[in-house]
Each structure stands twice: as C-alpha cells, then as structure tokens.
CSV table of C-alpha atoms in Angstrom, one decimal:
chain,number,residue,atom,x,y,z
K,10,UNK,CA,186.4,210.9,149.1
K,11,UNK,CA,185.5,208.8,152.1
K,12,UNK,CA,187.8,205.8,151.7
K,13,UNK,CA,191.4,205.6,151.0
K,14,UNK,CA,190.7,203.0,148.3
K,15,UNK,CA,188.8,205.7,146.4
K,16,UNK,CA,192.0,207.6,145.6
K,17,UNK,CA,192.5,207.6,141.8
K,18,UNK,CA,195.8,207.4,139.9
K,19,UNK,CA,196.2,211.2,139.5
K,20,UNK,CA,195.7,211.7,143.3
K,21,UNK,CA,198.1,209.0,144.1
K,22,UNK,CA,200.7,210.6,141.7
K,23,UNK,CA,200.2,213.9,143.6
K,24,UNK,CA,200.8,212.2,146.9
K,25,UNK,CA,204.0,210.6,145.5
K,26,UNK,CA,205.2,214.0,144.3
K,27,UNK,CA,204.5,215.4,147.8
K,28,UNK,CA,206.6,212.6,149.2
K,29,UNK,CA,209.3,213.3,146.6
K,30,UNK,CA,209.5,217.0,147.4
K,31,UNK,CA,209.2,216.7,151.2
K,32,UNK,CA,211.7,213.9,151.6
K,33,UNK,CA,214.0,215.5,149.0
K,34,UNK,CA,214.2,218.6,151.2
K,35,UNK,CA,214.6,216.5,154.4
K,36,UNK,CA,217.4,214.5,152.8
K,37,UNK,CA,219.3,217.6,151.7
K,38,UNK,CA,219.0,219.0,155.2
K,39,UNK,CA,220.4,215.7,156.5
K,40,UNK,CA,223.1,215.7,153.9
K,41,UNK,CA,224.2,219.2,154.9
K,42,UNK,CA,224.3,218.3,158.6
K,43,UNK,CA,226.3,215.1,158.0
K,44,UNK,CA,228.4,216.6,155.2
K,45,UNK,CA,227.9,213.5,153.0
K,46,UNK,CA,225.5,212.6,150.3
K,47,UNK,CA,222.3,210.9,151.3
K,48,UNK,CA,220.5,208.8,148.7
K,49,UNK,CA,216.8,208.8,148.5
K,50,UNK,CA,214.5,206.4,146.7
K,51,UNK,CA,211.4,207.1,144.6
K,52,UNK,CA,208.6,207.5,147.1
K,53,UNK,CA,205.8,204.9,147.5
K,54,UNK,CA,202.3,205.6,148.5
K,55,UNK,CA,200.9,202.6,150.4
K,56,UNK,CA,197.4,202.0,151.6
K,57,UNK,CA,197.6,199.1,154.0
K,58,UNK,CA,195.8,197.0,156.5
K,59,UNK,CA,197.5,197.3,159.9
K,60,UNK,CA,198.8,193.7,159.5
K,61,UNK,CA,200.7,194.6,156.4
K,62,UNK,CA,202.4,197.7,157.8
K,63,UNK,CA,205.4,196.1,159.5
K,64,UNK,CA,206.0,193.5,156.8
K,65,UNK,CA,206.5,196.4,154.4
K,66,UNK,CA,209.3,197.6,156.6
K,67,UNK,CA,211.3,194.4,157.0
K,68,UNK,CA,209.5,192.4,159.7
K,69,UNK,CA,208.0,193.3,163.1
K,70,UNK,CA,211.0,192.4,165.3
K,71,UNK,CA,213.7,194.5,163.4
K,72,UNK,CA,215.3,196.8,165.9
K,73,UNK,CA,215.1,200.4,164.7
K,74,UNK,CA,215.3,203.9,166.0
K,75,UNK,CA,211.9,205.6,165.7
K,76,UNK,CA,211.3,209.3,165.8
K,77,UNK,CA,207.7,210.5,165.9
K,78,UNK,CA,206.3,214.0,165.3
K,79,UNK,CA,202.7,215.1,165.3
K,80,UNK,CA,201.4,217.5,162.7
K,81,UNK,CA,198.9,220.1,163.6
K,82,UNK,CA,197.3,223.2,161.9
K,83,UNK,CA,195.7,222.8,158.5
K,84,UNK,CA,197.3,219.3,158.1
K,85,UNK,CA,197.0,216.8,160.9
K,86,UNK,CA,198.7,213.4,161.1
K,87,UNK,CA,202.2,212.2,161.8
K,88,UNK,CA,205.7,212.1,160.4
K,89,UNK,CA,207.8,209.3,161.5
K,90,UNK,CA,211.5,208.5,160.8
K,91,UNK,CA,212.7,204.9,161.2
K,92,UNK,CA,216.5,204.8,161.3
K,93,UNK,CA,218.5,201.7,160.8
K,94,UNK,CA,221.0,201.0,163.6
K,95,UNK,CA,224.0,201.5,161.3
K,96,UNK,CA,222.7,204.8,160.0
K,97,UNK,CA,221.9,206.1,163.5
K,98,UNK,CA,225.3,205.1,164.7
K,99,UNK,CA,227.0,206.9,161.8
K,100,UNK,CA,224.8,209.9,162.5
K,101,UNK,CA,225.7,210.1,166.2
K,102,UNK,CA,229.3,209.5,165.4
K,103,UNK,CA,229.4,212.3,162.8
K,104,UNK,CA,227.6,214.8,164.9
K,105,UNK,CA,229.1,214.1,168.4
K,106,UNK,CA,232.2,212.1,167.7
K,107,UNK,CA,231.0,209.4,170.0
K,108,UNK,CA,230.7,205.6,169.4
K,109,UNK,CA,227.4,204.1,170.2
K,110,UNK,CA,227.7,200.9,172.3
K,111,UNK,CA,224.3,200.1,173.5
K,112,UNK,CA,221.2,200.8,171.3
K,113,UNK,CA,218.8,199.6,174.0
K,114,UNK,CA,220.0,202.3,176.3
K,115,UNK,CA,220.8,205.5,174.5
K,116,UNK,CA,222.5,208.2,176.6
K,117,UNK,CA,220.9,211.6,176.9
K,118,UNK,CA,223.4,213.3,174.6
K,119,UNK,CA,223.0,210.9,171.7
K,120,UNK,CA,219.3,210.8,172.0
K,121,UNK,CA,219.0,214.6,171.9
K,122,UNK,CA,221.3,214.7,168.9
K,123,UNK,CA,219.0,212.2,167.1
K,124,UNK,CA,216.0,214.2,168.1
K,125,UNK,CA,217.5,217.4,166.8
K,126,UNK,CA,218.2,215.8,163.4
K,127,UNK,CA,214.6,214.6,163.3
K,128,UNK,CA,213.4,218.0,164.1
K,129,UNK,CA,215.4,219.6,161.3
K,130,UNK,CA,214.4,216.9,158.8
K,131,UNK,CA,210.7,217.1,159.6
K,132,UNK,CA,210.7,220.9,159.5
K,133,UNK,CA,212.4,220.7,156.0
K,134,UNK,CA,209.8,218.1,154.8
K,135,UNK,CA,206.8,220.0,156.2
K,136,UNK,CA,208.0,223.5,155.0
K,137,UNK,CA,208.3,222.2,151.5
K,138,UNK,CA,204.7,220.9,151.6
K,139,UNK,CA,203.4,224.0,153.3
K,140,UNK,CA,204.9,226.4,150.7
K,141,UNK,CA,203.7,224.2,147.8
K,142,UNK,CA,200.1,224.0,149.1
K,143,UNK,CA,199.8,227.3,151.0
K,144,UNK,CA,198.7,225.4,154.1
K,145,UNK,CA,199.8,226.1,157.6
K,146,UNK,CA,201.4,223.1,159.2
K,147,UNK,CA,203.0,222.9,162.6
K,148,UNK,CA,205.2,220.1,164.0
K,149,UNK,CA,205.5,218.9,167.6
K,150,UNK,CA,208.9,218.2,169.2
K,151,UNK,CA,210.1,214.8,168.2
K,152,UNK,CA,209.7,211.8,170.5
K,153,UNK,CA,212.3,209.0,170.4
K,154,UNK,CA,212.0,205.3,170.8
K,155,UNK,CA,214.5,202.4,170.1
K,156,UNK,CA,212.7,199.1,169.9
K,157,UNK,CA,211.1,196.5,167.6
K,158,UNK,CA,209.7,198.3,164.6
K,159,UNK,CA,206.3,196.6,165.1
K,160,UNK,CA,206.1,198.0,168.6
K,161,UNK,CA,207.1,201.5,167.5
K,162,UNK,CA,204.6,201.5,164.7
K,163,UNK,CA,201.8,200.4,167.0
K,164,UNK,CA,201.6,204.0,168.1
K,165,UNK,CA,200.7,205.6,164.8
K,166,UNK,CA,198.7,202.5,163.9
K,167,UNK,CA,196.5,202.9,167.0
K,168,UNK,CA,196.1,206.6,166.3
K,169,UNK,CA,194.8,205.9,162.9
K,170,UNK,CA,192.8,202.8,163.9
K,171,UNK,CA,190.6,205.2,165.8
K,172,UNK,CA,189.6,206.7,162.4
K,173,UNK,CA,189.6,203.9,159.9
K,174,UNK,CA,190.5,200.3,159.1
K,175,UNK,CA,193.4,201.2,156.8
K,176,UNK,CA,196.4,203.5,157.0
K,177,UNK,CA,198.1,205.5,154.3
K,178,UNK,CA,201.8,206.0,154.2
K,179,UNK,CA,203.8,208.2,151.9
K,180,UNK,CA,207.1,206.4,152.3
K,181,UNK,CA,210.6,207.1,151.2
K,182,UNK,CA,213.6,205.0,151.8
K,183,UNK,CA,217.0,206.7,152.3
K,184,UNK,CA,220.5,205.5,152.5
K,185,UNK,CA,219.4,202.3,150.8
K,186,UNK,CA,222.0,199.6,150.6
K,187,UNK,CA,222.3,196.9,147.9
K,188,UNK,CA,221.2,194.1,150.2
K,189,UNK,CA,218.0,196.1,150.8
K,190,UNK,CA,218.2,195.3,154.5
K,191,UNK,CA,219.6,198.4,156.1
K,192,UNK,CA,217.6,201.3,154.7
K,193,UNK,CA,216.0,204.0,156.8
K,194,UNK,CA,212.5,205.3,156.2
K,195,UNK,CA,210.6,208.5,156.3
K,196,UNK,CA,206.8,208.0,156.7
K,197,UNK,CA,204.3,210.8,156.2
K,198,UNK,CA,201.0,209.7,157.6
K,199,UNK,CA,198.2,212.2,156.9
K,200,UNK,CA,194.7,212.1,158.1
K,201,UNK,CA,191.9,211.7,155.6
K,202,UNK,CA,190.6,215.3,156.0
K,203,UNK,CA,194.1,216.6,155.5
K,204,UNK,CA,194.6,214.6,152.3
K,205,UNK,CA,191.5,216.3,151.0
K,206,UNK,CA,192.8,219.7,151.9
K,207,UNK,CA,196.1,219.1,150.3
K,208,UNK,CA,194.4,217.9,147.1
K,209,UNK,CA,192.0,220.9,147.0
K,210,UNK,CA,194.8,223.4,147.5
K,211,UNK,CA,196.7,221.9,144.7
K,212,UNK,CA,193.7,222.4,142.4
K,213,UNK,CA,192.6,218.8,142.2
K,214,UNK,CA,188.9,217.8,142.0
K,215,UNK,CA,187.8,215.4,144.6
M,21,UNK,CA,205.7,168.5,164.9
M,22,UNK,CA,204.2,171.6,166.3
M,23,UNK,CA,203.1,174.4,164.1
M,24,UNK,CA,203.5,178.1,164.9
M,25,UNK,CA,200.4,180.1,164.1
M,26,UNK,CA,200.9,183.9,163.8
M,27,UNK,CA,198.3,186.3,165.1
M,28,UNK,CA,198.6,189.7,163.4
M,29,UNK,CA,197.6,193.1,164.7
M,30,UNK,CA,193.9,193.3,165.4
M,31,UNK,CA,193.6,189.6,164.8
M,32,UNK,CA,192.9,186.5,166.9
M,33,UNK,CA,193.3,182.7,166.6
M,34,UNK,CA,193.2,179.4,168.6
M,35,UNK,CA,195.5,176.4,168.7
M,36,UNK,CA,195.5,173.0,170.2
M,37,UNK,CA,198.6,171.1,171.6
M,38,UNK,CA,201.3,170.8,170.3
M,39,UNK,CA,200.9,174.0,168.3
M,40,UNK,CA,202.2,177.5,169.4
M,41,UNK,CA,200.5,180.8,168.9
M,42,UNK,CA,202.7,183.9,168.4
M,43,UNK,CA,202.1,187.6,168.0
M,44,UNK,CA,205.0,189.9,167.2
M,45,UNK,CA,206.1,193.2,168.7
M,46,UNK,CA,203.2,194.3,170.9
M,47,UNK,CA,203.8,197.9,171.7
M,48,UNK,CA,200.8,199.8,173.2
M,49,UNK,CA,198.6,197.0,171.9
M,50,UNK,CA,197.7,194.2,174.3
M,51,UNK,CA,197.9,190.4,173.8
M,52,UNK,CA,195.3,188.3,175.5
M,53,UNK,CA,196.0,184.6,176.1
M,54,UNK,CA,193.2,182.3,177.1
M,55,UNK,CA,193.8,178.7,178.0
M,56,UNK,CA,191.7,175.6,178.7
M,57,UNK,CA,194.0,173.2,180.5
M,58,UNK,CA,191.6,170.3,180.2
M,59,UNK,CA,191.8,169.9,176.4
M,60,UNK,CA,195.0,171.9,176.0
M,61,UNK,CA,193.3,174.6,173.9
M,62,UNK,CA,194.9,178.0,173.6
M,63,UNK,CA,193.5,181.3,172.2
M,64,UNK,CA,195.3,184.6,171.5
M,65,UNK,CA,194.0,188.0,170.5
M,66,UNK,CA,196.0,191.1,169.7
M,67,UNK,CA,193.9,194.3,170.3
M,68,UNK,CA,194.7,197.9,169.5
M,69,UNK,CA,192.0,199.9,171.2
M,70,UNK,CA,189.8,199.7,174.3
M,71,UNK,CA,186.2,199.7,173.1
M,72,UNK,CA,184.2,199.3,169.9
M,73,UNK,CA,181.4,201.5,171.3
M,74,UNK,CA,183.4,204.7,170.8
M,75,UNK,CA,184.5,203.9,167.3
M,76,UNK,CA,183.1,205.4,164.1
M,77,UNK,CA,181.3,203.0,161.8
M,78,UNK,CA,184.2,203.4,159.3
M,79,UNK,CA,186.5,201.8,161.8
M,80,UNK,CA,184.7,199.0,163.6
M,81,UNK,CA,186.5,195.8,162.7
M,82,UNK,CA,185.7,193.8,165.8
M,83,UNK,CA,189.1,192.1,166.3
M,84,UNK,CA,190.6,195.6,166.9
M,85,UNK,CA,188.9,196.3,170.3
M,86,UNK,CA,189.4,194.7,173.7
M,87,UNK,CA,185.7,194.2,174.4
M,88,UNK,CA,184.6,192.7,171.0
M,89,UNK,CA,187.8,190.7,170.4
M,90,UNK,CA,187.7,189.0,173.8
M,91,UNK,CA,184.0,188.1,173.3
M,92,UNK,CA,184.8,186.6,169.9
M,93,UNK,CA,187.9,184.7,171.1
M,94,UNK,CA,185.8,183.1,173.9
M,95,UNK,CA,183.2,182.0,171.4
M,96,UNK,CA,185.8,180.6,169.0
M,97,UNK,CA,187.3,178.6,171.8
M,98,UNK,CA,183.9,177.3,172.9
M,99,UNK,CA,183.2,176.3,169.4
M,100,UNK,CA,186.4,174.2,169.4
M,101,UNK,CA,185.2,172.4,172.6
M,102,UNK,CA,186.6,174.7,175.3
M,103,UNK,CA,184.7,175.3,178.5
M,104,UNK,CA,184.5,178.9,179.6
M,105,UNK,CA,184.5,178.1,183.3
M,106,UNK,CA,188.0,176.6,182.9
M,107,UNK,CA,189.5,179.5,181.0
M,108,UNK,CA,192.4,181.3,182.6
M,109,UNK,CA,193.9,184.5,181.1
M,110,UNK,CA,197.4,185.8,180.8
M,111,UNK,CA,197.9,189.3,179.3
M,112,UNK,CA,201.0,191.3,178.0
M,113,UNK,CA,201.7,194.5,176.3
M,114,UNK,CA,200.2,198.0,176.8
M,115,UNK,CA,203.5,199.7,176.9
M,116,UNK,CA,204.1,203.4,176.5
M,117,UNK,CA,206.5,203.5,173.6
M,118,UNK,CA,207.0,207.3,173.4
M,119,UNK,CA,207.3,209.2,176.6
M,120,UNK,CA,206.5,212.7,175.7
M,121,UNK,CA,203.6,212.2,173.3
M,122,UNK,CA,201.6,215.4,173.0
M,123,UNK,CA,198.7,213.9,171.1
M,124,UNK,CA,195.9,213.5,173.6
M,125,UNK,CA,193.9,210.9,171.8
M,126,UNK,CA,196.7,208.3,172.1
M,127,UNK,CA,198.4,209.4,175.3
M,128,UNK,CA,198.3,206.6,177.8
M,129,UNK,CA,196.7,204.3,175.2
M,130,UNK,CA,198.7,201.4,176.5
M,131,UNK,CA,197.4,201.8,180.0
M,132,UNK,CA,193.8,202.3,178.7
M,133,UNK,CA,194.0,199.2,176.6
M,134,UNK,CA,195.2,197.2,179.6
M,135,UNK,CA,192.4,198.5,181.8
M,136,UNK,CA,189.8,197.7,179.1
M,137,UNK,CA,191.1,194.2,178.8
M,138,UNK,CA,190.9,193.6,182.5
M,139,UNK,CA,187.4,195.0,182.7
M,140,UNK,CA,186.2,192.8,179.9
M,141,UNK,CA,187.9,189.6,181.4
M,142,UNK,CA,186.3,190.5,184.7
M,143,UNK,CA,182.9,190.9,183.1
M,144,UNK,CA,183.4,187.5,181.4
M,145,UNK,CA,184.5,186.0,184.8
M,146,UNK,CA,187.8,184.8,183.5
M,147,UNK,CA,190.6,185.1,186.1
M,148,UNK,CA,193.9,186.7,185.1
M,149,UNK,CA,196.7,184.5,186.4
M,150,UNK,CA,199.7,186.4,184.9
M,151,UNK,CA,200.2,190.0,183.7
M,152,UNK,CA,203.2,191.6,182.0
M,153,UNK,CA,202.0,195.0,181.0
M,154,UNK,CA,203.1,198.7,181.0
M,155,UNK,CA,206.7,199.9,181.0
M,156,UNK,CA,208.3,201.3,177.8
M,157,UNK,CA,209.3,198.4,175.6
M,158,UNK,CA,207.9,196.2,172.9
M,159,UNK,CA,207.1,192.5,173.5
M,160,UNK,CA,206.8,189.5,171.3
M,161,UNK,CA,204.5,186.9,172.8
M,162,UNK,CA,204.5,183.1,172.4
M,163,UNK,CA,201.7,181.0,173.8
M,164,UNK,CA,202.3,177.2,174.0
M,165,UNK,CA,199.1,175.2,173.7
M,166,UNK,CA,200.9,172.2,175.4
M,167,UNK,CA,201.2,173.8,178.8
M,168,UNK,CA,199.6,177.3,178.5
M,169,UNK,CA,202.9,179.1,179.1
M,170,UNK,CA,203.3,182.6,177.9
M,171,UNK,CA,206.8,183.5,176.8
M,172,UNK,CA,207.8,187.1,176.3
M,173,UNK,CA,210.7,188.3,174.2
M,174,UNK,CA,211.9,191.9,174.2
M,175,UNK,CA,214.5,193.6,172.0
M,176,UNK,CA,217.0,194.6,174.6
M,177,UNK,CA,215.7,193.2,178.0
M,178,UNK,CA,215.9,189.5,177.2
M,179,UNK,CA,213.1,187.0,177.5
M,180,UNK,CA,211.2,185.3,180.2
M,181,UNK,CA,208.2,182.9,180.8
M,182,UNK,CA,204.9,183.4,182.7
C-alpha cells in the first residue's frame, strides 16, 4: 500500500469502524462531562486533495475553535477537534458557568477548560483504538486556536503535505443540527505507515 | 464586470484588470502577489512548504513549494505578456496558528515559509514592496488587478489594505 487511493473497500470499512468506535467513546466522555446527550453521525473516510479539505467542512472562512493533538508511539498522525461557536459556548457555559463574549480573544480560564475537554475526548478516542489494535498510542497536550477553519487546517495540511499529495481524514460530525451548518467535527488524521500498522494488527492483508 | 478568481491551497493563477484574485484563509501558508503595473497583470500563488528539493517524490506537486511555485508564476505572467523587470511583490500569511506545537517538523513552518518566499523573490530579483506576515491569525487575501492592491481580511482583527 503506497497510495491512499489504493485502499480497498474492506480497508475503508475498517477505517470507518475505527472512527465509529473512537468517536463513540469520545462522544460518551463528552456527554458525561456535559451531562447531556451528544449525537454523533456515521463516520466518513475521506481521501482528499488539500483544496477540497476546507470545502468539506463548510467553507474556509468559517470561524471555528480548533484543538490539535499529535499522536506518537506505534501510531503517528494527528487528532483534531473543530468545534462550532455555539457548541464551544455551551461547553464553556456548562463547565464554568461563564458566558463567552468574545471568541477572538478567549480568556485563559475558558481556553484551559476547552483544552481539558479536548484532552479527555482524545484520550477516550485513542484508548479505544489502542485496546482494539493492541498498539501503543500517546497523545500530546492539546493546542488551541480560534480562527478561520482554512487557516486552522493549514497546520495538519502542511504536516501531511510533507509526505504526500493527498490527506486522509476519518471524520465524525457531532451535535449535528438540522440546518447542517452548526456541527462540530472530530478528525483523525493518521500517517500512511500507521494506517498499515492498524490494518495489520487487525488481521487485514495489505 | 470584474470576475473573482479563487486560488486554492497549493495553487496559482493570474488575472488582468478588472478581475480580482482571492485566496482564502492563509494560515501558516504564504500568499505571494506579483504585479505588473504596465499592463495591469496580477499573479497570486498560495504555497504550503519552503522547498521542493527536500520533498519525497510522492509529494512533489510544484505549486506546493515556495521555490517552484514562484518560478512557475513568473513564467505564467511572462507568457501573458508581463515583463519580469517590472514585477513587484507583496506577501502575506506565514502565521503560527498553534503556539505550543510539539511536532518539530512543522514548528515555525510559517516563519520558514516566509523566509523561503523572500529568498526566492530575491533570487528572481523581484522587490517586495509590502509584507503582512507572521503573528497568530489567519488571513484571506484579495489582489485587485486594476491597481495591484492587496487587501487582507482576518476573522477577528478586521481588514486592511497594502
């Protein structure tokens, strides 16, 4: 397996299932913290050119809260949470009792609350994958950025542009609303080598 | 009627007055504007990485890198009648979006991209007459072919013109 386009249907199904299990765990951790149900969609596996990445998330200038964590150990890559403003506001309000007035300038207390939620969600996601595959996966402390989604995503895009001309996302939407405009996203972005390791450990031929 | 031509990530294009070039949400990427005032010809490239020479063959799309993209943008403008000696450059982007990034391969990438762009423009003898780089926020860039003005729009810091 050299190119992402070489992935077959079975392998894509496995990746979707990984997204399902990982984000299912992350969502239930979130739901416990917020003491309210958190809906989660069926995961999508997307293999995209860099140009297509932001379009798939609602347009490059959409203002979102981005949390980025690096994966190390047996699996390398990144996990990213993109939180819609309304959702981030609800989260901060529930956890700290504060109202968020200015998204462009988050205070230290609110931003550490968001970071901590990201930390717990990512750990739940990764632990589920680790115990499923028997692989050792570590996560870095989360890093936070509130800006245009295109600018936030330039960071993982650049990281993966070093390696290939396409990027693979295992994407889940949560807290999806009817108008489809205010959902938040979990993105698991594995490196090529790590994909192969995950597949092998799950007993799939490559 | 002026048209607006969108330049994507690791992409480039040119436009003649009265058209406008736009690239959305530059983060650590850098946008390079070139302008030939004589024939009102504008060119815009959106690069992600400093140099094609360090890239593996699986990832060497030339519009992605500062050095190769600038070279190709110059050629494209020359093919459209532009004269290199008249070209002036304006650059924007190269921000550090995440402050505590532990991953060494992309730490300071915004700064490294900006440096690579400056090096290549110097090598091509194209003067940089405006620069809006660094800091920690994303920028949308409009380049108007009519007057060569570069307009920058940010999510929470307003917008301004270079």
